[in-house]
Amino acid sequence: MDQAEHLLHAAQDEVAAGIDALFDRLLAVPADPRARLYEAMRHAAIAGGKRLRPLLVRAAGDLFHVDRTIGLRVGAAVEAMHVYSLIHDDLPCMDDDDMRRGKPTVHRAYDESTAVLAGDSLHALAFEWLCDPATHGDPFVRAELCCELARAAGPTGMAGGQMMDLVAETADFDLPTVTRLQQLKTGALIGFSVEAGAILARIPAEGRRPLRGYARDIGLAFQIADDILDVEGDEALAGKALHKDDAAGKATFVTLMGLDRAREQARLLVDQAIAHLAGFGDEAALLRAIARYVVERDH
Amino acid sequence: MDQAEHLLHAAQDEVAAGIDALFDRLLAVPADPRARLYEAMRHAAIAGGKRLRPLLVRAAGDLFHVDRTIGLRVGAAVEAMHVYSLIHDDLPCMDDDDMRRGKPTVHRAYDESTAVLAGDSLHALAFEWLCDPATHGDPFVRAELCCELARAAGPTGMAGGQMMDLVAETADFDLPTVTRLQQLKTGALIGFSVEAGAILARIPAEGRRPLRGYARDIGLAFQIADDILDVEGDEALAGKALHKDDAAGKATFVTLMGLDRAREQARLLVDQAIAHLAGFGDEAALLRAIARYVVERDH
């Protein structure tokens, strides 16, 4: 293992443990009829996933010496938003998936109505945790975080991308449209995660430009890698069903570019993402390692 | 029509027109594959409902001379949150309703997946609109509004109440549990609406106590009236299916107290709500008129 990989794994382990501990505390099961709702949220949120988004908050925060406990709280909020989107995305009326992160999906382990409400609850909690004065003492920072997260989650971000994804099942999307779809569906929340690190350090929008460029490039590279894994990946490692895009006849980066060009394009985007960080020194080593990881991962 | 009724109807008409105009502008349909998502949101959000929550923001804001344009923006955010909850509540896996506000529900007019995403989108937009610097110049106010709205919407508020409502289908809830259920399911968002008027005027939490008492009482009175209307109301006026609680064998204020005691209790709560406003003069006339309206309405 080289130094960058070591740095990545150490941070990933620390962030994953921190997120699990936070979720465990923030999602304590109440002794009333809402217990089932909290259990469903815990089922989906605890001990699962790569925790890429909280890792990005931490890595970007490290650039500006942001307190890591604060970064972790913001990471928990982004991860809650991500988990909510997975729960709703897995619903029978959406992708109708049975497995997620190696476990039954929420509507399979519980039921459909509990899954809808568990997603809705995590969606609201993401904002509640961000806005909490415990997250940051400066109300300007809290308000800006909420505003950016709302944009990343709503119809101009994740939800808009999911709508495009539904339309993609019956429409013939070209490469620019698939790129736009993915920028909304996964790019927006990845972008928020990276930018949040800088918002926490009160870096104005202008100064966050290189980070936005980095996030845009790794977001797209991440999705291209996902499309490649959907074709070539191992279902056991992925913990979910694969080969679904192909079965649905959906245009993806792989169907539009072919495997070789898709792989080449992902590598190019990673180089470009790292180039955006040229103004930073060693403090950006984790962000660089993450950029390489998003295309080299096996699940 | 007496003076209070006149005041109520004039404010209600003005607020309803203002909310429709705002939704029309904020939910402009984009010329891309997300068009269907926006059309579904417009179907659910525009020209429908009593707009009780935006009316409460306006009435509470009037106490402190809050700019009515600002109050209307916050009202649109609360109404978006309310409409999202109706869309998800109507889903086949939830209440499976075909009609809402006299129109087909979103999953009937569009489809189930679009309904899930339209609800999710309005949920995020509520926060986006609240956090927008155009809503209020003071970031402390924006952050506090977001925090309170998140609490009112999540598992300690509306979503938690909806979970209890699901459990109510198979459990025998007593009066305190049904009261708690309704305080979460509808009371929390009504409470936010009233408190928002004071938050916009930077009234500290301590000074908002009478408004919280008022909101708690009218919230409960509103729900008792709803339970009575479910038994005695006119489906055409309601614009939705009635007699559903009874068919589901669900405990309601009416099944637990009987019609007469429920009616008496609602009237008592209205008197109590109005008593909380004793410290205010004529500027609280609209809040008082709303309190009477919530139990006297025919739909």
Coordinates of C-alpha atoms in Angstrom, one line a residue:
Chain A
M1 CA 0.0 0.0 0.0
D2 CA 1.5 3.4 -0.9
Q3 CA 1.3 6.5 1.2
A4 CA -1.8 8.0 -0.5
E5 CA -3.7 4.7 -0.1
H6 CA -2.7 4.5 3.5
L7 CA -3.9 8.1 4.1
L8 CA -7.2 7.3 2.3
H9 CA -7.9 4.1 4.3
A10 CA -7.0 5.6 7.6
A11 CA -9.3 8.6 7.0
Q12 CA -12.1 6.4 5.6
D13 CA -12.0 4.1 8.6
E14 CA -12.0 7.1 11.0
V15 CA -14.9 8.8 9.2
A16 CA -16.9 5.6 8.9
A17 CA -16.6 4.9 12.6
G18 CA -17.4 8.6 13.4
I19 CA -20.5 8.6 11.2
D20 CA -21.8 5.3 12.7
A21 CA -21.3 6.6 16.2
L22 CA -23.1 9.9 15.4
F23 CA -26.0 8.1 13.7
D24 CA -26.2 5.8 16.7
R25 CA -26.6 8.8 19.0
L26 CA -28.8 11.0 16.7
L27 CA -31.1 8.2 15.8
A28 CA -31.7 6.7 19.2
V29 CA -34.9 4.7 19.2
P30 CA -37.7 6.4 21.2
A31 CA -39.9 4.3 23.5
D32 CA -43.2 5.2 21.6
P33 CA -45.0 4.2 18.5
R34 CA -42.4 5.9 16.3
A35 CA -39.8 3.2 17.3
R36 CA -40.3 1.4 13.9
L37 CA -39.5 4.6 12.0
Y38 CA -36.2 5.0 13.8
E39 CA -35.3 1.3 13.5
A40 CA -35.9 1.6 9.7
M41 CA -33.7 4.7 9.5
R42 CA -31.0 2.9 11.5
H43 CA -31.2 -0.1 9.3
A44 CA -30.5 2.1 6.2
A45 CA -28.0 4.5 7.8
I46 CA -25.8 2.6 10.1
A47 CA -22.9 0.4 9.1
G48 CA -23.1 0.7 5.4
G49 CA -21.7 2.3 2.3
K50 CA -18.4 3.9 1.4
R51 CA -19.2 7.1 3.3
L52 CA -17.7 9.0 0.4
R53 CA -19.7 12.2 1.0
P54 CA -18.7 12.6 4.7
L55 CA -15.1 11.7 3.7
L56 CA -15.2 14.6 1.2
V57 CA -16.4 17.0 3.8
R58 CA -13.5 16.0 6.0
A59 CA -11.0 16.1 3.2
A60 CA -12.1 19.6 2.1
G61 CA -12.3 20.8 5.7
D62 CA -8.7 19.7 6.3
L63 CA -7.6 22.2 3.6
F64 CA -8.8 25.0 5.9
H65 CA -8.1 23.3 9.3
V66 CA -11.8 22.9 10.0
D67 CA -12.5 21.2 13.4
R68 CA -13.0 17.6 12.4
T69 CA -15.9 17.1 14.9
I70 CA -17.8 19.8 13.1
G71 CA -17.0 18.3 9.7
L72 CA -18.3 15.0 10.9
R73 CA -21.7 16.5 11.9
V74 CA -22.0 18.1 8.5
G75 CA -20.9 14.7 7.0
A76 CA -23.7 13.0 8.9
A77 CA -26.2 15.5 7.5
V78 CA -25.0 14.9 3.9
E79 CA -25.0 11.1 4.4
A80 CA -28.5 11.3 5.8
M81 CA -29.6 13.1 2.6
H82 CA -27.8 10.4 0.5
V83 CA -29.3 7.5 2.5
Y84 CA -32.8 9.0 2.1
S85 CA -32.3 9.2 -1.6
L86 CA -31.3 5.6 -1.7
I87 CA -34.3 4.5 0.3
H88 CA -36.7 6.3 -2.1
D89 CA -34.8 5.2 -5.1
D90 CA -35.1 1.5 -4.1
L91 CA -38.9 1.7 -3.7
P92 CA -41.0 -0.6 -5.9
C93 CA -42.4 2.3 -7.9
M94 CA -38.8 3.5 -8.5
D95 CA -36.0 1.0 -9.1
D96 CA -37.7 -1.7 -7.1
D97 CA -34.5 -3.1 -5.6
D98 CA -34.3 -5.8 -3.0
M99 CA -30.7 -5.4 -1.8
R100 CA -28.7 -2.3 -0.8
R101 CA -25.3 -2.3 0.8
G102 CA -25.5 -6.0 1.3
K103 CA -28.7 -5.9 3.3
P104 CA -32.4 -6.0 2.3
T105 CA -33.7 -2.6 1.3
V106 CA -35.9 -0.7 3.8
H107 CA -39.2 -1.6 2.0
R108 CA -38.2 -5.2 2.0
A109 CA -36.9 -5.3 5.6
Y110 CA -39.9 -3.2 6.9
D111 CA -42.6 -2.2 4.4
E112 CA -43.2 0.4 1.7
S113 CA -44.9 3.0 3.8
T114 CA -42.3 2.9 6.5
A115 CA -39.6 3.2 3.8
V116 CA -41.3 6.4 2.4
L117 CA -41.4 7.9 5.9
A118 CA -37.9 6.8 6.9
G119 CA -36.6 8.6 3.7
D120 CA -38.7 11.7 4.5
S121 CA -37.5 11.7 8.1
L122 CA -33.8 11.5 7.1
H123 CA -34.4 14.3 4.6
A124 CA -35.7 16.6 7.3
L125 CA -33.1 15.5 9.8
A126 CA -30.3 16.5 7.4
F127 CA -31.5 20.1 7.6
E128 CA -32.1 19.8 11.4
W129 CA -28.6 18.7 12.0
L130 CA -27.0 21.3 9.7
C131 CA -29.0 24.2 11.3
D132 CA -28.3 23.2 14.9
P133 CA -26.2 25.8 16.7
A134 CA -24.1 22.8 17.9
T135 CA -22.9 22.4 14.3
H136 CA -21.5 25.9 13.9
G137 CA -21.6 29.0 16.0
D138 CA -22.0 31.4 13.1
P139 CA -25.6 31.5 11.8
F140 CA -24.4 32.8 8.4
V141 CA -22.5 29.5 8.0
R142 CA -25.5 27.5 9.1
A143 CA -27.9 29.3 6.8
E144 CA -25.5 29.0 3.8
L145 CA -25.0 25.2 4.5
C146 CA -28.8 24.7 4.5
C147 CA -29.3 26.7 1.4
E148 CA -26.6 24.9 -0.6
L149 CA -27.8 21.5 0.7
A150 CA -31.4 22.3 -0.3
R151 CA -30.3 23.3 -3.8
A152 CA -28.2 20.1 -4.1
A153 CA -31.2 17.9 -3.0
G154 CA -34.1 19.5 -4.7
P155 CA -35.4 19.6 -8.3
T156 CA -32.3 21.6 -9.5
G157 CA -30.2 18.8 -8.0
M158 CA -30.6 15.2 -6.8
A159 CA -34.4 15.0 -7.2
G160 CA -34.2 16.6 -10.6
G161 CA -31.6 14.1 -11.7
Q162 CA -33.8 11.2 -10.5
M163 CA -36.6 12.6 -12.5
M164 CA -34.4 12.7 -15.6
D165 CA -33.4 9.1 -14.8
L166 CA -37.0 8.1 -14.9
V167 CA -37.5 9.8 -18.2
A168 CA -34.3 8.1 -19.5
E169 CA -36.1 4.8 -19.4
T170 CA -38.3 5.8 -22.3
A171 CA -36.3 8.5 -24.0
D172 CA -33.1 8.3 -26.0
F173 CA -30.7 10.6 -24.1
D174 CA -27.5 11.7 -25.8
L175 CA -24.1 12.2 -24.1
P176 CA -24.7 15.8 -23.0
T177 CA -28.1 14.9 -21.5
V178 CA -26.7 11.9 -19.6
T179 CA -23.9 14.1 -18.4
R180 CA -26.4 16.7 -17.2
L181 CA -28.5 14.0 -15.6
Q182 CA -25.6 12.6 -13.6
Q183 CA -24.4 16.1 -12.6
L184 CA -27.8 16.6 -11.0
K185 CA -28.4 13.1 -9.7
T186 CA -25.0 12.4 -8.0
G187 CA -22.8 15.4 -8.8
A188 CA -24.8 18.0 -6.9
L189 CA -24.5 16.3 -3.5
I190 CA -20.9 15.4 -4.1
G191 CA -20.4 19.1 -4.9
F192 CA -22.1 20.1 -1.7
S193 CA -19.9 17.8 0.3
V194 CA -16.7 19.3 -1.0
E195 CA -17.9 22.9 -0.8
A196 CA -19.2 22.4 2.8
G197 CA -15.6 22.0 4.0
A198 CA -14.9 25.5 2.7
I199 CA -18.2 27.0 3.8
L200 CA -17.4 25.8 7.4
A201 CA -14.1 27.9 7.1
R202 CA -16.1 30.9 5.9
I203 CA -14.3 30.8 2.5
P204 CA -16.4 33.1 0.1
A205 CA -18.0 31.6 -3.0
E206 CA -15.2 33.0 -5.2
G207 CA -12.5 31.2 -3.2
R208 CA -14.4 27.9 -3.5
R209 CA -14.1 27.8 -7.3
P210 CA -11.2 25.3 -7.5
L211 CA -13.1 23.0 -5.1
R212 CA -16.2 23.2 -7.3
G213 CA -14.2 22.3 -10.3
Y214 CA -12.6 19.3 -8.4
A215 CA -16.1 18.2 -7.3
R216 CA -17.6 18.5 -10.8
D217 CA -14.8 16.3 -12.2
I218 CA -14.8 13.6 -9.5
G219 CA -18.6 13.5 -9.5
L220 CA -18.6 12.7 -13.2
A221 CA -15.7 10.3 -12.9
F222 CA -17.5 8.5 -10.0
Q223 CA -20.6 8.0 -12.2
I224 CA -18.7 6.8 -15.2
A225 CA -17.0 4.3 -12.8
D226 CA -20.4 3.3 -11.5
D227 CA -21.6 2.6 -15.0
I228 CA -18.5 0.5 -15.7
L229 CA -19.1 -1.4 -12.4
D230 CA -22.7 -2.0 -13.4
V231 CA -21.3 -3.9 -16.4
E232 CA -18.2 -5.5 -15.0
G233 CA -18.6 -5.4 -11.2
D234 CA -19.2 -8.1 -8.7
E235 CA -22.7 -8.2 -7.1
A236 CA -21.4 -9.6 -3.8
L237 CA -18.9 -6.8 -3.5
A238 CA -21.4 -4.1 -4.6
G239 CA -24.0 -5.4 -2.2
K240 CA -26.8 -4.6 -4.7
A241 CA -28.1 -5.8 -8.0
L242 CA -26.0 -4.9 -11.1
H243 CA -26.5 -5.0 -14.9
K244 CA -29.7 -3.1 -14.4
D245 CA -29.1 -0.2 -16.8
D246 CA -28.5 -2.6 -19.6
A247 CA -31.6 -4.6 -18.8
A248 CA -33.6 -1.3 -18.8
G249 CA -32.2 -0.3 -22.1
K250 CA -31.0 3.0 -20.5
A251 CA -28.3 5.2 -22.0
T252 CA -25.3 5.3 -19.8
F253 CA -21.7 6.5 -20.2
V254 CA -20.8 2.9 -21.2
T255 CA -23.5 2.4 -23.8
L256 CA -22.8 5.9 -25.3
M257 CA -19.0 5.8 -25.2
G258 CA -18.1 2.1 -25.0
L259 CA -16.1 0.6 -22.1
D260 CA -12.6 1.7 -23.3
R261 CA -13.5 5.3 -24.0
A262 CA -15.5 5.5 -20.7
R263 CA -12.5 4.2 -18.8
E264 CA -10.2 6.7 -20.5
Q265 CA -12.6 9.6 -19.9
A266 CA -12.8 8.7 -16.2
R267 CA -9.0 8.7 -15.9
L268 CA -8.9 12.1 -17.7
L269 CA -11.5 13.6 -15.3
V270 CA -9.4 12.4 -12.3
D271 CA -6.3 14.1 -13.7
Q272 CA -8.3 17.2 -14.3
A273 CA -9.9 17.1 -10.8
I274 CA -6.4 16.9 -9.3
A275 CA -5.2 19.8 -11.5
H276 CA -7.8 22.0 -9.8
L277 CA -6.0 21.5 -6.6
A278 CA -2.6 22.8 -7.9
G279 CA -2.9 25.8 -5.5
F280 CA -2.8 23.5 -2.5
G281 CA 0.1 21.6 -1.0
D282 CA 0.2 18.5 1.2
E283 CA -3.0 19.5 2.9
A284 CA -4.9 18.4 -0.3
A285 CA -3.3 14.9 -0.3
L286 CA -6.5 13.2 0.9
L287 CA -8.6 15.0 -1.8
R288 CA -6.1 13.8 -4.4
A289 CA -6.3 10.2 -3.0
I290 CA -10.1 10.3 -3.1
A291 CA -10.0 11.4 -6.7
R292 CA -8.0 8.4 -7.7
Y293 CA -10.1 6.1 -5.5
V294 CA -13.4 7.0 -7.1
V295 CA -12.3 5.4 -10.4
E296 CA -10.1 2.6 -9.0
R297 CA -12.6 1.2 -6.5
D298 CA -14.0 -2.3 -7.1
H299 CA -17.5 -1.5 -5.7
Chain B
M1 CA -71.1 38.5 7.6
D2 CA -69.6 40.1 10.8
Q3 CA -66.4 42.1 11.0
A4 CA -64.2 39.2 12.0
E5 CA -65.5 37.0 9.2
H6 CA -64.9 39.9 6.7
L7 CA -61.3 40.3 8.0
L8 CA -60.7 36.6 7.7
H9 CA -62.1 36.3 4.2
A10 CA -60.2 39.3 2.9
A11 CA -56.9 38.0 4.3
Q12 CA -57.6 34.5 3.1
D13 CA -58.3 35.7 -0.4
E14 CA -55.2 37.9 -0.5
V15 CA -52.9 35.1 0.9
A16 CA -54.4 32.5 -1.5
A17 CA -53.8 34.8 -4.5
G18 CA -50.3 35.7 -3.2
I19 CA -49.3 32.0 -2.7
D20 CA -50.6 31.0 -6.1
A21 CA -48.6 33.8 -7.7
L22 CA -45.5 32.9 -5.8
F23 CA -45.8 29.2 -6.7
D24 CA -46.4 30.1 -10.3
R25 CA -43.1 32.0 -10.3
L26 CA -41.0 29.7 -8.1
L27 CA -42.2 26.5 -9.9
A28 CA -41.8 27.7 -13.5
V29 CA -41.5 24.7 -15.8
P30 CA -38.0 24.2 -17.2
A31 CA -37.6 23.3 -20.9
D32 CA -35.8 20.0 -20.2
P33 CA -36.6 16.4 -19.1
R34 CA -37.5 17.7 -15.6
A35 CA -40.7 19.4 -17.0
R36 CA -42.9 16.6 -15.8
L37 CA -41.6 16.9 -12.2
Y38 CA -42.5 20.6 -12.1
E39 CA -45.9 20.0 -13.7
A40 CA -46.7 17.5 -11.0
M41 CA -45.6 19.9 -8.3
R42 CA -47.8 22.7 -9.8
H43 CA -50.7 20.3 -10.1
A44 CA -50.5 19.7 -6.3
A45 CA -49.5 23.1 -5.2
I46 CA -51.3 25.7 -7.2
A47 CA -55.0 26.7 -6.8
G48 CA -55.9 24.4 -4.0
G49 CA -56.5 24.1 -0.3
K50 CA -57.4 26.6 2.5
R51 CA -53.9 27.9 2.7
L52 CA -54.3 27.9 6.5
R53 CA -50.6 27.7 7.2
P54 CA -49.6 30.7 5.1
L55 CA -52.5 32.6 6.6
L56 CA -51.2 31.8 10.1
V57 CA -47.7 33.1 9.1
R58 CA -49.4 36.3 7.9
A59 CA -51.6 36.7 11.0
A60 CA -48.8 36.1 13.4
G61 CA -46.5 38.4 11.4
D62 CA -49.1 41.2 11.6
L63 CA -48.7 41.2 15.4
F64 CA -45.2 42.4 14.9
H65 CA -45.6 44.4 11.7
V66 CA -43.6 41.9 9.6
D67 CA -43.4 42.9 5.9
R68 CA -46.2 40.9 4.3
T69 CA -44.1 40.0 1.2
I70 CA -41.6 38.3 3.5
G71 CA -44.4 36.6 5.4
L72 CA -45.8 35.3 2.1
R73 CA -42.4 33.8 1.1
V74 CA -42.3 31.9 4.4
G75 CA -45.9 31.0 3.9
A76 CA -45.0 29.5 0.5
A77 CA -42.3 27.4 2.2
V78 CA -44.6 26.1 4.8
E79 CA -47.3 25.4 2.2
A80 CA -44.8 23.5 0.0
M81 CA -43.9 21.4 3.1
H82 CA -47.6 20.7 3.7
V83 CA -48.3 19.9 0.0
Y84 CA -45.3 17.4 0.0
S85 CA -46.8 15.7 3.0
L86 CA -50.2 15.4 1.3
I87 CA -48.6 13.9 -1.9
H88 CA -46.8 11.2 0.0
D89 CA -49.7 10.6 2.3
D90 CA -52.0 10.0 -0.7
L91 CA -49.6 7.3 -2.2
P92 CA -50.9 3.8 -2.8
C93 CA -48.6 2.4 0.0
M94 CA -49.9 5.1 2.4
D95 CA -53.6 6.2 2.4
D96 CA -54.1 5.3 -1.3
D97 CA -56.3 8.3 -2.1
D98 CA -57.6 9.2 -5.6
M99 CA -58.8 12.7 -4.9
R100 CA -57.3 15.7 -3.1
R101 CA -58.5 19.2 -3.1
G102 CA -61.1 18.3 -5.7
K103 CA -58.5 17.0 -8.2
P104 CA -56.9 13.6 -8.9
T105 CA -54.0 13.0 -6.5
V106 CA -50.5 13.3 -8.1
H107 CA -49.9 9.6 -8.4
R108 CA -53.3 9.3 -10.2
A109 CA -52.8 12.3 -12.5
Y110 CA -49.1 11.4 -13.2
D111 CA -47.6 8.2 -11.7
E112 CA -46.3 6.9 -8.4
S113 CA -42.6 7.6 -9.0
T114 CA -43.3 11.1 -10.2
A115 CA -45.4 11.6 -7.0
V116 CA -42.6 10.4 -4.8
L117 CA -40.1 12.8 -6.5
A118 CA -42.6 15.8 -6.6
G119 CA -43.0 15.4 -2.8
D120 CA -39.3 15.1 -2.3
S121 CA -38.7 18.2 -4.4
L122 CA -41.2 20.3 -2.6
H123 CA -39.7 19.2 0.7
A124 CA -36.2 20.4 -0.4
L125 CA -37.7 23.6 -1.9
A126 CA -39.3 24.6 1.3
F127 CA -35.8 24.8 2.9
E128 CA -34.3 26.4 -0.2
W129 CA -36.9 29.2 -0.1
L130 CA -36.6 29.8 3.6
C131 CA -32.8 30.0 3.5
D132 CA -32.7 32.3 0.5
P133 CA -31.3 35.7 1.5
A134 CA -34.3 37.2 -0.4
T135 CA -36.5 35.9 2.4
H136 CA -34.7 37.7 5.2
G137 CA -31.6 39.7 5.4
D138 CA -30.6 38.4 8.8
P139 CA -28.9 34.9 8.6
F140 CA -29.8 34.2 12.2
V141 CA -33.5 34.5 11.3
R142 CA -33.0 32.3 8.2
A143 CA -31.1 29.6 10.2
E144 CA -33.7 29.6 13.0
L145 CA -36.6 29.3 10.5
C146 CA -34.8 26.3 8.8
C147 CA -34.1 24.7 12.1
E148 CA -37.7 25.0 13.4
L149 CA -39.2 23.9 10.1
A150 CA -36.9 20.8 10.0
R151 CA -38.0 19.9 13.6
A152 CA -41.7 20.4 12.6
A153 CA -41.3 18.2 9.5
G154 CA -39.1 15.3 10.6
P155 CA -39.5 12.3 12.9
T156 CA -40.1 14.5 16.0
G157 CA -42.9 16.3 14.0
M158 CA -45.0 15.6 10.9
A159 CA -43.2 12.4 9.7
G160 CA -43.2 11.0 13.2
G161 CA -47.0 11.7 13.5
Q162 CA -47.5 10.0 10.1
M163 CA -45.7 6.9 11.4
M164 CA -47.9 6.9 14.5
D165 CA -50.9 7.1 12.2
L166 CA -49.7 4.0 10.4
V167 CA -49.3 2.2 13.7
A168 CA -52.8 3.4 14.7
E169 CA -54.3 1.1 12.0
T170 CA -53.3 -2.0 13.9
A171 CA -53.0 -0.7 17.5
D172 CA -55.6 0.5 20.0
F173 CA -54.6 4.1 20.8
D174 CA -56.0 5.8 23.8
L175 CA -56.9 9.6 24.0
P176 CA -53.5 10.8 25.2
T177 CA -51.8 8.8 22.4
V178 CA -54.1 10.1 19.7
T179 CA -53.6 13.6 21.0
R180 CA -49.8 13.2 20.8
L181 CA -50.2 11.7 17.3
Q182 CA -52.1 14.7 16.1
Q183 CA -49.8 17.2 17.8
L184 CA -47.0 15.7 15.7
K185 CA -48.9 15.0 12.5
T186 CA -50.6 18.4 12.0
G187 CA -49.8 20.4 15.2
A188 CA -46.1 20.8 14.6
L189 CA -46.4 22.5 11.2
I190 CA -49.3 24.7 12.4
G191 CA -47.0 25.6 15.4
F192 CA -44.2 26.5 13.0
S193 CA -46.5 28.7 10.9
V194 CA -47.5 30.7 13.9
E195 CA -44.1 30.9 15.4
A196 CA -42.5 31.9 12.1
G197 CA -44.3 35.2 12.2
A198 CA -42.5 36.0 15.5
I199 CA -39.2 34.6 14.4
L200 CA -39.3 37.0 11.4
A201 CA -39.6 39.9 13.9
R202 CA -36.7 38.5 15.9
I203 CA -38.9 37.8 19.0
P204 CA -36.9 35.5 21.2
A205 CA -38.2 32.0 22.1
E206 CA -39.4 33.3 25.6
G207 CA -41.6 36.0 24.0
R208 CA -43.1 33.4 21.6
R209 CA -44.7 31.4 24.4
P210 CA -48.3 32.8 24.0
L211 CA -48.1 32.1 20.3
R212 CA -47.0 28.5 21.0
G213 CA -50.0 28.0 23.3
Y214 CA -52.3 29.5 20.7
A215 CA -50.9 27.2 18.0
R216 CA -51.1 24.1 20.2
D217 CA -54.8 24.7 21.0
I218 CA -55.9 25.6 17.4
G219 CA -53.9 22.7 16.0
L220 CA -55.8 20.2 18.2
A221 CA -59.1 22.0 17.6
F222 CA -58.4 21.8 13.8
Q223 CA -57.8 18.0 14.0
I224 CA -60.9 17.4 16.2
A225 CA -62.9 19.4 13.6
D226 CA -61.3 17.3 10.9
D227 CA -62.4 14.1 12.6
I228 CA -65.9 15.5 12.9
L229 CA -65.9 16.4 9.2
D230 CA -64.7 12.9 8.4
V231 CA -68.0 11.6 9.9
E232 CA -70.4 14.5 9.0
G233 CA -68.8 16.3 6.2
D234 CA -69.7 16.6 2.5
E235 CA -67.2 14.9 0.1
A236 CA -67.9 17.4 -2.7
L237 CA -67.0 20.3 -0.4
A238 CA -64.0 18.4 1.1
G239 CA -62.7 17.5 -2.4
K240 CA -61.5 14.2 -1.0
A241 CA -62.8 10.9 0.3
L242 CA -64.3 11.0 3.8
H243 CA -65.4 8.3 6.3
K244 CA -62.0 6.7 6.0
D245 CA -61.0 6.6 9.6
D246 CA -64.2 4.7 10.5
A247 CA -63.7 2.2 7.7
A248 CA -60.1 1.6 8.8
G249 CA -61.2 1.1 12.4
K250 CA -58.8 3.8 13.5
A251 CA -59.2 5.6 16.9
T252 CA -60.0 9.3 16.4
F253 CA -61.2 12.0 18.7
V254 CA -64.8 11.2 17.6
T255 CA -64.5 7.4 18.2
L256 CA -62.8 8.1 21.6
M257 CA -65.0 11.0 22.8
G258 CA -68.2 10.8 20.8
L259 CA -69.5 13.6 18.6
D260 CA -70.9 15.8 21.3
R261 CA -67.9 15.8 23.6
A262 CA -65.6 16.2 20.6
R263 CA -67.5 19.3 19.5
E264 CA -67.5 20.7 23.0
Q265 CA -63.8 20.0 23.4
A266 CA -63.0 21.8 20.1
R267 CA -65.0 24.9 21.2
L268 CA -63.1 24.8 24.5
L269 CA -59.8 24.7 22.8
V270 CA -60.7 27.7 20.6
D271 CA -61.6 29.7 23.7
Q272 CA -58.4 28.7 25.3
A273 CA -56.4 29.6 22.1
I274 CA -58.0 33.0 22.1
A275 CA -57.2 33.5 25.8
H276 CA -53.5 33.1 25.0
L277 CA -53.7 36.2 22.9
A278 CA -55.0 38.4 25.8
G279 CA -51.8 40.4 25.8
F280 CA -52.5 41.6 22.3
G281 CA -55.1 44.1 21.1
D282 CA -56.7 44.6 17.7
E283 CA -53.6 43.5 15.9
A284 CA -54.5 39.9 16.9
A285 CA -58.0 40.1 15.4
L286 CA -57.1 37.9 12.5
L287 CA -55.5 35.2 14.7
R288 CA -58.8 35.2 16.8
A289 CA -60.9 34.9 13.6
I290 CA -58.8 32.0 12.4
A291 CA -59.2 30.2 15.7
R292 CA -63.0 30.4 15.3
Y293 CA -62.8 29.4 11.7
V294 CA -60.8 26.2 12.3
V295 CA -63.8 24.6 14.1
E296 CA -66.7 26.3 12.2
R297 CA -65.5 25.5 8.6
D298 CA -67.5 23.1 6.5
H299 CA -64.5 21.6 4.8

